[in-house]
Amino acid sequence: MASEVRAPSDALPNAPVELRRDVSIWGSFTWGYADVGADVYVALGLVMGAAHGATPLAFAAAGFVYILIGFAYTELASAYPVAGGGQYYTLRGLGDIWGFITGAALLLDYTIDIALFATASAGYINFFFPAIQSYGVDIGPFHGINLIWAAESLLLIVFLMILNIRGIRESSLFNSLIGALDMVLESTIIVLGFLFAWKPEMVVMQFKNEFPSAEQFFYAVSVAIISYVGLESISQAAQETRRPATIIPRTSVSLIFVVLLFAMAFPVLSLGILPWQTLAERESDPVAVLASAIPYVGFLAGHAAAVLGATIVLISANTGVMGASRLTYSMSECHLLSPWFNAVHPKYRTPVRSVVFFSGVAAVEAAFSFLSGPKAMDTMVNMYAFGATLAYFMSFIALIALRIKDPYTPRPYRMPFNIKIKGVYIPVLGIVGAFATLGMLGVVIWTHALGRIAGPGWILLWLGVYLWYRWRNKLPVLSSVRHDWEKEQIAILTSAEEFDLLEQYKLALTERNKKEAKHASK
């Protein structure tokens, strides 16, 4: 098959094996949809518990920031279609150490993503087994530990690890099949819910009478935004996407509006059918509880929602494995991490060591979270937002820096609303996005007690690894390795088979060189 391209027989035995480009437009869309589409299934109950009657407003506030992030990542991923996402953009725009810090933030995000969504998937499975939901044992100073739920979560993490070792094509096919089914079932729940059960006066009543405090509301917004990491997943798969300059803009723009529609519909529907307390008490399976409350079809819809909830959040955990492994592949390629992470499986051509290592980290995070008893998901969520908001803030800064430092790279998609200053298009929405994500990072530090300790602690730990690796290998510790970005960009566009963009890039460089030579001769 064409997707199984192998190295030529006369290739050097130790030559590096690159990731294959095997992700189609539908596969790219479902990678992103899996992550952000799963937001409702996990965040609905958690956000409802904090935002109460203002839950739709919390999702709307998070959605505004998400749109800005979406526009930024669409531009960056289509212009620089390589694995690495925000880490790579920051590396090119700001330098090695800032690229590493962004990468470390994303690794925290991805490993918690794997642990949280595997746990949530098991939670939806347990909708069919109420006895498991209420199970808990005391072990020493730890109370109410659900060992069965923990075991289910760990088994799902192992399953996803094996799936990603097998390869991106098999993993993407898994996403595509379940993603299509999920969108149909989500739409069905929304339509039937609004037709047969929704009461607008109930939404208004809860909004007026059950409004949260300012701290609770901002905490809810930070919880709602944490699952908007799907566009980062698309950028991580850019190096394995066919014709990325065409596919990524279509995928990303479509994803922005599809996900925003679902993310806003579910909380509005929920508050028109049930009291917010009902869903807050069932944070492990809120969509299934909501579907069960729909007249005429609830006895079937609840079970269907539990099945689709289990599958879609498992897809999100799957994109976490994919993102972490491809991110470390990129970081080791850029001399930010040991080449040990760069090893590619000789048969499946996947970054096997990265897959195994970070799946193991996720398993440890899940196991420790269950020590908090019934609040296992809350514990993971508390750590989740720090990495995402920090990485998104750094990506906005990198977007602005690359507009100034690298105006010659063709941009198939450009963020709207730009101001031209001295020949450079400055993105107005990029500046707004930088301030918005910086504000969200401040909210996370303010409202997430565990996150403000574990998040910076994780960054400092990995920063120590980075400094040791660079010192041991006699690489610049606080400055950057010398990069020939122009040569690399030519290689990137050639590998992506974006020959029109390659020609545009070469012409732009030639024109620049002529101007510089003319200026030097004066």
Short mmCIF file of C-alpha atoms in Angstrom, two decimals, residues 31-411:
data_model
loop_
_atom_site.label_atom_id
_atom_site.label_comp_id
_atom_site.label_asym_id
_atom_site.label_seq_id
_atom_site.Cartn_x
_atom_site.Cartn_y
_atom_site.Cartn_z
CA TRP A 31 -7.82 13.91 15.64
CA GLY A 32 -8.86 17.41 16.62
CA TYR A 33 -12.55 16.67 17.13
CA ALA A 34 -11.68 13.77 19.41
CA ASP A 35 -9.88 16.05 21.82
CA VAL A 36 -12.16 19.07 21.88
CA GLY A 37 -15.34 17.12 21.14
CA ALA A 38 -14.76 15.12 24.30
CA ASP A 39 -14.82 18.34 26.31
CA VAL A 40 -18.57 18.17 26.93
CA TYR A 41 -18.45 14.60 28.19
CA VAL A 42 -15.80 15.36 30.78
CA ALA A 43 -16.15 19.07 31.49
CA LEU A 44 -19.96 19.39 31.59
CA GLY A 45 -20.35 18.06 35.12
CA LEU A 46 -17.13 19.67 36.38
CA VAL A 47 -18.01 23.09 34.95
CA MET A 48 -21.60 22.78 36.15
CA GLY A 49 -20.35 22.16 39.69
CA ALA A 50 -18.45 25.47 39.65
CA ALA A 51 -20.46 27.73 37.31
CA HIS A 52 -23.95 26.57 38.36
CA GLY A 53 -26.54 28.52 36.36
CA ALA A 54 -23.83 30.43 34.47
CA THR A 55 -22.41 27.30 32.83
CA PRO A 56 -23.28 28.41 29.25
CA LEU A 57 -21.55 31.73 29.92
CA ALA A 58 -18.42 29.91 31.14
CA PHE A 59 -18.33 27.79 27.98
CA ALA A 60 -18.87 30.93 25.86
CA ALA A 61 -15.96 32.75 27.52
CA ALA A 62 -13.72 29.74 26.99
CA GLY A 63 -15.02 29.46 23.42
CA PHE A 64 -13.93 33.02 22.60
CA VAL A 65 -10.36 32.21 23.62
CA TYR A 66 -10.60 28.91 21.74
CA ILE A 67 -11.50 30.70 18.49
CA LEU A 68 -8.41 32.89 18.78
CA ILE A 69 -6.25 29.84 19.50
CA GLY A 70 -7.81 28.08 16.52
CA PHE A 71 -6.97 30.90 14.12
CA ALA A 72 -3.38 31.05 15.40
CA TYR A 73 -2.78 27.31 15.12
CA THR A 74 -4.34 27.19 11.66
CA GLU A 75 -1.80 29.72 10.41
CA LEU A 76 1.17 28.16 12.16
CA ALA A 77 0.44 24.51 11.36
CA SER A 78 -0.19 25.17 7.66
CA ALA A 79 2.95 27.32 7.34
CA TYR A 80 5.19 24.94 9.33
CA PRO A 81 3.74 21.42 8.80
CA VAL A 82 6.02 19.47 11.13
CA ALA A 83 5.57 17.52 14.35
CA GLY A 84 6.03 19.62 17.47
CA GLY A 85 3.13 22.05 17.39
CA GLY A 86 3.47 24.96 19.81
CA GLN A 87 6.92 23.79 20.91
CA TYR A 88 8.29 24.00 17.35
CA TYR A 89 6.72 27.39 16.63
CA THR A 90 8.16 28.82 19.85
CA LEU A 91 11.55 27.29 19.10
CA ARG A 92 11.65 29.00 15.70
CA GLY A 93 10.25 32.27 16.94
CA LEU A 94 11.87 32.70 20.35
CA GLY A 95 14.78 30.24 20.67
CA ASP A 96 15.67 26.86 22.14
CA ILE A 97 14.98 27.33 25.84
CA TRP A 98 11.56 28.91 25.27
CA GLY A 99 10.74 26.15 22.81
CA PHE A 100 11.64 23.60 25.46
CA ILE A 101 9.52 25.29 28.15
CA THR A 102 6.54 25.28 25.79
CA GLY A 103 7.19 21.62 24.99
CA ALA A 104 7.37 20.72 28.68
CA ALA A 105 4.05 22.50 29.28
CA LEU A 106 2.45 20.54 26.46
CA LEU A 107 3.86 17.26 27.76
CA LEU A 108 2.15 17.92 31.09
CA ASP A 109 -1.05 18.65 29.19
CA TYR A 110 -0.82 15.50 27.07
CA THR A 111 0.00 13.10 29.88
CA ILE A 112 -2.86 14.43 32.00
CA ASP A 113 -5.04 14.21 28.89
CA ILE A 114 -4.26 10.50 28.60
CA ALA A 115 -4.92 9.85 32.29
CA LEU A 116 -8.03 12.04 32.60
CA PHE A 117 -9.83 10.85 29.49
CA ALA A 118 -8.99 7.18 30.03
CA THR A 119 -10.48 7.59 33.52
CA ALA A 120 -13.53 9.35 32.07
CA SER A 121 -14.00 6.60 29.49
CA ALA A 122 -14.04 4.01 32.25
CA GLY A 123 -16.50 6.24 34.14
CA TYR A 124 -18.97 6.13 31.25
CA ILE A 125 -18.55 2.37 31.00
CA ASN A 126 -19.47 2.18 34.68
CA PHE A 127 -22.81 3.87 33.90
CA PHE A 128 -23.93 0.30 33.23
CA PHE A 129 -22.49 -0.92 36.55
CA PRO A 130 -23.77 1.33 39.37
CA ALA A 131 -22.12 -0.87 41.99
CA ILE A 132 -18.69 0.05 40.61
CA GLN A 133 -19.51 3.77 40.75
CA SER A 134 -20.18 3.56 44.48
CA TYR A 135 -17.30 1.19 45.29
CA GLY A 136 -14.45 2.42 47.49
CA VAL A 137 -11.93 1.07 49.97
CA ASP A 138 -9.70 2.68 52.60
CA ILE A 139 -5.95 2.08 52.38
CA GLY A 140 -4.03 3.64 55.24
CA PRO A 141 -4.55 7.42 55.20
CA PHE A 142 -6.35 7.27 51.83
CA HIS A 143 -10.12 6.89 51.84
CA GLY A 144 -12.70 5.89 49.24
CA ILE A 145 -10.24 4.57 46.65
CA ASN A 146 -12.08 2.97 43.74
CA LEU A 147 -9.64 0.20 42.81
CA ILE A 148 -11.91 -1.21 40.10
CA TRP A 149 -12.25 2.14 38.32
CA ALA A 150 -8.50 2.67 38.65
CA ALA A 151 -7.75 -0.75 37.14
CA GLU A 152 -10.11 -0.06 34.22
CA SER A 153 -8.37 3.25 33.55
CA LEU A 154 -4.90 1.70 33.58
CA LEU A 155 -5.99 -1.07 31.20
CA LEU A 156 -7.32 1.52 28.75
CA ILE A 157 -4.00 3.39 28.87
CA VAL A 158 -2.14 0.16 28.04
CA PHE A 159 -4.56 -0.51 25.15
CA LEU A 160 -3.93 2.95 23.68
CA MET A 161 -0.17 2.53 24.07
CA ILE A 162 -0.27 -0.64 21.97
CA LEU A 163 -2.56 1.01 19.41
CA ASN A 164 -0.15 3.91 18.90
CA ILE A 165 2.86 1.62 18.62
CA ARG A 166 1.05 -0.11 15.77
CA GLY A 167 0.91 3.15 13.83
CA ILE A 168 -0.83 6.38 12.98
CA ARG A 169 -2.96 4.84 10.20
CA GLU A 170 -4.55 2.26 12.48
CA SER A 171 -4.97 4.84 15.23
CA SER A 172 -6.45 7.43 12.85
CA LEU A 173 -8.89 4.87 11.45
CA PHE A 174 -10.02 4.14 15.00
CA ASN A 175 -10.64 7.88 15.50
CA SER A 176 -12.46 8.28 12.20
CA LEU A 177 -14.97 5.49 12.73
CA ILE A 178 -15.89 6.43 16.28
CA GLY A 179 -15.77 10.17 15.57
CA ALA A 180 -18.36 9.88 12.79
CA LEU A 181 -20.68 7.81 14.97
CA ASP A 182 -20.29 10.21 17.87
CA MET A 183 -21.20 13.30 15.84
CA VAL A 184 -24.41 11.62 14.69
CA LEU A 185 -25.37 10.57 18.21
CA GLU A 186 -24.47 13.95 19.75
CA SER A 187 -26.65 15.69 17.18
CA THR A 188 -29.49 13.28 17.93
CA ILE A 189 -29.36 13.98 21.67
CA ILE A 190 -29.35 17.75 21.08
CA VAL A 191 -32.25 17.71 18.59
CA LEU A 192 -34.43 15.35 20.64
CA GLY A 193 -33.62 17.19 23.85
CA PHE A 194 -34.63 20.59 22.49
CA LEU A 195 -37.76 19.16 20.85
CA PHE A 196 -39.18 17.13 23.74
CA ALA A 197 -37.71 18.33 27.04
CA TRP A 198 -36.11 21.78 26.94
CA LYS A 199 -37.71 24.58 28.96
CA PRO A 200 -36.24 28.05 28.33
CA GLU A 201 -37.76 29.46 31.52
CA MET A 202 -35.75 26.90 33.50
CA VAL A 203 -32.52 28.18 31.93
CA VAL A 204 -33.42 31.78 32.80
CA MET A 205 -34.42 30.84 36.34
CA GLN A 206 -31.16 29.02 37.05
CA PHE A 207 -29.10 31.81 35.47
CA LYS A 208 -30.76 34.42 37.69
CA ASN A 209 -30.99 32.47 40.93
CA GLU A 210 -27.95 30.18 40.78
CA PHE A 211 -25.14 32.49 39.65
CA PRO A 212 -21.72 31.58 41.12
CA SER A 213 -19.14 33.75 42.85
CA ALA A 214 -16.43 35.39 40.74
CA GLU A 215 -13.79 32.86 41.81
CA GLN A 216 -16.08 29.91 41.05
CA PHE A 217 -16.97 31.35 37.64
CA PHE A 218 -13.36 31.93 36.58
CA TYR A 219 -12.43 28.46 37.82
CA ALA A 220 -15.23 27.08 35.62
CA VAL A 221 -13.94 29.00 32.59
CA SER A 222 -10.46 27.54 33.12
CA VAL A 223 -11.94 24.04 33.33
CA ALA A 224 -13.96 24.61 30.15
CA ILE A 225 -10.94 25.79 28.18
CA ILE A 226 -8.65 22.91 29.11
CA SER A 227 -10.21 20.51 26.64
CA TYR A 228 -9.73 22.89 23.70
CA VAL A 229 -6.42 21.21 22.87
CA GLY A 230 -7.59 19.50 19.67
CA LEU A 231 -5.99 22.05 17.39
CA GLU A 232 -2.65 21.30 19.05
CA SER A 233 -3.28 17.64 18.18
CA ILE A 234 -3.81 18.57 14.52
CA SER A 235 -0.53 20.48 14.51
CA GLN A 236 1.27 17.52 16.11
CA ALA A 237 0.07 15.32 13.23
CA ALA A 238 1.01 17.92 10.58
CA GLN A 239 4.23 16.07 9.68
CA GLU A 240 2.13 12.99 8.93
CA THR A 241 -0.66 14.82 7.08
CA ARG A 242 -0.98 14.63 3.30
CA ARG A 243 -0.82 18.05 1.59
CA PRO A 244 -0.97 19.95 4.91
CA ALA A 245 -1.21 23.42 3.38
CA THR A 246 -4.58 22.45 1.90
CA ILE A 247 -5.89 20.06 4.54
CA ILE A 248 -5.01 21.88 7.78
CA PRO A 249 -6.85 25.18 7.07
CA ARG A 250 -9.98 23.29 6.00
CA THR A 251 -9.78 20.97 8.98
CA SER A 252 -9.07 23.62 11.58
CA VAL A 253 -11.64 26.20 10.52
CA SER A 254 -14.33 23.51 10.27
CA LEU A 255 -13.34 22.14 13.66
CA ILE A 256 -13.51 25.54 15.35
CA PHE A 257 -17.17 26.06 14.51
CA VAL A 258 -18.37 22.46 14.81
CA VAL A 259 -16.91 22.07 18.28
CA LEU A 260 -18.11 25.49 19.42
CA LEU A 261 -21.64 24.58 18.34
CA PHE A 262 -21.64 21.35 20.36
CA ALA A 263 -19.89 22.94 23.35
CA MET A 264 -22.54 25.66 23.61
CA ALA A 265 -25.55 23.43 22.86
CA PHE A 266 -25.01 20.92 25.67
CA PRO A 267 -24.88 23.32 28.66
CA VAL A 268 -27.88 25.32 27.36
CA LEU A 269 -29.81 22.09 26.83
CA SER A 270 -28.79 20.76 30.25
CA LEU A 271 -30.01 23.77 32.24
CA GLY A 272 -33.34 23.61 30.41
CA ILE A 273 -33.94 20.00 31.43
CA LEU A 274 -32.26 19.37 34.80
CA PRO A 275 -31.13 21.34 37.86
CA TRP A 276 -27.40 22.03 37.71
CA GLN A 277 -26.90 20.05 40.93
CA THR A 278 -27.98 16.82 39.23
CA LEU A 279 -25.20 16.96 36.65
CA ALA A 280 -22.63 18.26 39.13
CA GLU A 281 -23.20 15.18 41.28
CA ARG A 282 -22.59 12.88 38.27
CA GLU A 283 -19.35 14.35 36.94
CA SER A 284 -18.18 10.93 35.73
CA ASP A 285 -21.08 10.49 33.24
CA PRO A 286 -23.08 13.77 32.93
CA VAL A 287 -24.11 13.43 29.28
CA ALA A 288 -25.57 9.97 29.91
CA VAL A 289 -27.59 11.37 32.83
CA LEU A 290 -28.81 14.23 30.61
CA ALA A 291 -29.83 11.87 27.80
CA SER A 292 -31.71 9.66 30.27
CA ALA A 293 -33.92 12.65 31.17
CA ILE A 294 -35.26 13.10 27.61
CA PRO A 295 -38.92 11.95 27.43
CA TYR A 296 -39.93 9.03 25.21
CA VAL A 297 -36.35 8.04 24.29
CA GLY A 298 -34.51 8.51 27.57
CA PHE A 299 -34.44 4.81 28.41
CA LEU A 300 -32.45 4.22 25.21
CA ALA A 301 -30.70 7.58 24.87
CA GLY A 302 -29.00 7.31 28.26
CA HIS A 303 -27.41 4.01 27.37
CA ALA A 304 -26.44 5.26 23.89
CA ALA A 305 -24.88 8.38 25.42
CA ALA A 306 -22.88 6.25 27.84
CA VAL A 307 -21.52 4.18 24.95
CA LEU A 308 -20.64 7.18 22.80
CA GLY A 309 -19.25 9.02 25.83
CA ALA A 310 -16.93 6.12 26.60
CA THR A 311 -15.74 5.98 22.99
CA ILE A 312 -15.23 9.69 22.31
CA VAL A 313 -13.27 10.33 25.49
CA LEU A 314 -11.17 7.26 24.71
CA ILE A 315 -10.37 8.89 21.36
CA SER A 316 -9.28 11.99 23.25
CA ALA A 317 -6.96 9.90 25.41
CA ASN A 318 -5.67 8.39 22.18
CA THR A 319 -4.81 11.82 20.77
CA GLY A 320 -2.95 12.50 24.01
CA VAL A 321 -0.69 9.49 23.39
CA MET A 322 -0.19 10.60 19.80
CA GLY A 323 0.57 14.18 20.79
CA ALA A 324 3.08 13.33 23.53
CA SER A 325 4.99 10.85 21.38
CA ARG A 326 5.20 13.12 18.33
CA LEU A 327 6.10 16.11 20.48
CA THR A 328 9.09 14.34 22.05
CA TYR A 329 10.09 13.10 18.59
CA SER A 330 10.23 16.73 17.45
CA MET A 331 12.04 17.91 20.59
CA SER A 332 14.75 15.29 20.23
CA GLU A 333 15.14 16.17 16.54
CA CYS A 334 15.73 19.79 17.60
CA HIS A 335 18.32 18.83 20.28
CA LEU A 336 16.01 19.74 23.16
CA LEU A 337 15.76 16.17 24.46
CA SER A 338 17.95 13.09 24.29
CA PRO A 339 17.94 11.23 20.94
CA TRP A 340 16.80 8.23 22.99
CA PHE A 341 13.26 9.53 22.50
CA ASN A 342 13.85 9.77 18.75
CA ALA A 343 13.91 6.02 18.12
CA VAL A 344 11.37 4.97 15.48
CA HIS A 345 10.04 1.40 15.33
CA PRO A 346 11.67 -0.31 12.32
CA LYS A 347 8.42 -1.99 11.26
CA TYR A 348 5.64 0.40 12.25
CA ARG A 349 7.67 3.63 11.89
CA THR A 350 6.26 5.13 15.08
CA PRO A 351 8.20 6.75 17.99
CA VAL A 352 7.92 3.65 20.16
CA ARG A 353 10.03 4.78 23.13
CA SER A 354 8.13 8.05 23.48
CA VAL A 355 4.80 6.21 23.29
CA VAL A 356 5.79 3.77 26.04
CA PHE A 357 7.47 6.35 28.28
CA PHE A 358 4.70 8.94 28.35
CA SER A 359 1.94 6.35 28.51
CA GLY A 360 3.75 5.15 31.62
CA VAL A 361 3.85 8.69 33.03
CA ALA A 362 0.10 9.00 32.40
CA ALA A 363 -0.51 5.70 34.19
CA VAL A 364 1.42 6.95 37.23
CA GLU A 365 -0.56 10.21 37.24
CA ALA A 366 -3.84 8.31 37.07
CA ALA A 367 -2.82 5.96 39.88
CA PHE A 368 -1.83 8.83 42.18
CA SER A 369 -5.02 10.75 41.37
CA PHE A 370 -7.14 7.82 42.54
CA LEU A 371 -5.52 8.16 45.96
CA SER A 372 -7.71 11.26 46.40
CA GLY A 373 -10.74 8.97 46.43
CA PRO A 374 -13.95 10.06 44.67
CA LYS A 375 -12.25 13.29 43.57
CA ALA A 376 -9.81 11.57 41.20
CA MET A 377 -11.04 13.48 38.14
CA ASP A 378 -10.97 16.79 40.02
CA THR A 379 -7.35 16.11 40.96
CA MET A 380 -6.36 15.58 37.33
CA VAL A 381 -8.32 18.59 36.09
CA ASN A 382 -6.60 20.74 38.70
CA MET A 383 -3.25 20.05 37.02
CA TYR A 384 -4.48 20.05 33.42
CA ALA A 385 -5.09 23.72 32.65
CA PHE A 386 -1.63 25.05 33.55
CA GLY A 387 0.17 23.36 30.67
CA ALA A 388 -2.44 24.29 28.07
CA THR A 389 -2.69 27.97 28.92
CA LEU A 390 1.08 28.42 29.21
CA ALA A 391 1.68 26.69 25.85
CA TYR A 392 -1.03 28.69 24.11
CA PHE A 393 0.34 31.98 25.46
CA MET A 394 3.83 31.10 24.21
CA SER A 395 2.40 30.11 20.81
CA PHE A 396 0.75 33.51 20.39
CA ILE A 397 4.05 35.23 21.20
CA ALA A 398 5.77 32.95 18.67
CA LEU A 399 3.15 33.78 16.03
CA ILE A 400 3.89 37.49 16.38
CA ALA A 401 7.66 36.89 16.44
CA LEU A 402 7.56 34.72 13.30
CA ARG A 403 5.54 37.34 11.42
CA ILE A 404 8.46 39.71 12.08
CA LYS A 405 11.45 37.33 11.81
CA ASP A 406 10.19 35.08 9.00
CA PRO A 407 7.94 37.06 6.64
CA TYR A 408 9.14 35.05 3.63
CA THR A 409 7.52 31.71 4.51
CA PRO A 410 4.24 31.37 2.55
CA ARG A 411 1.18 31.28 4.80
#
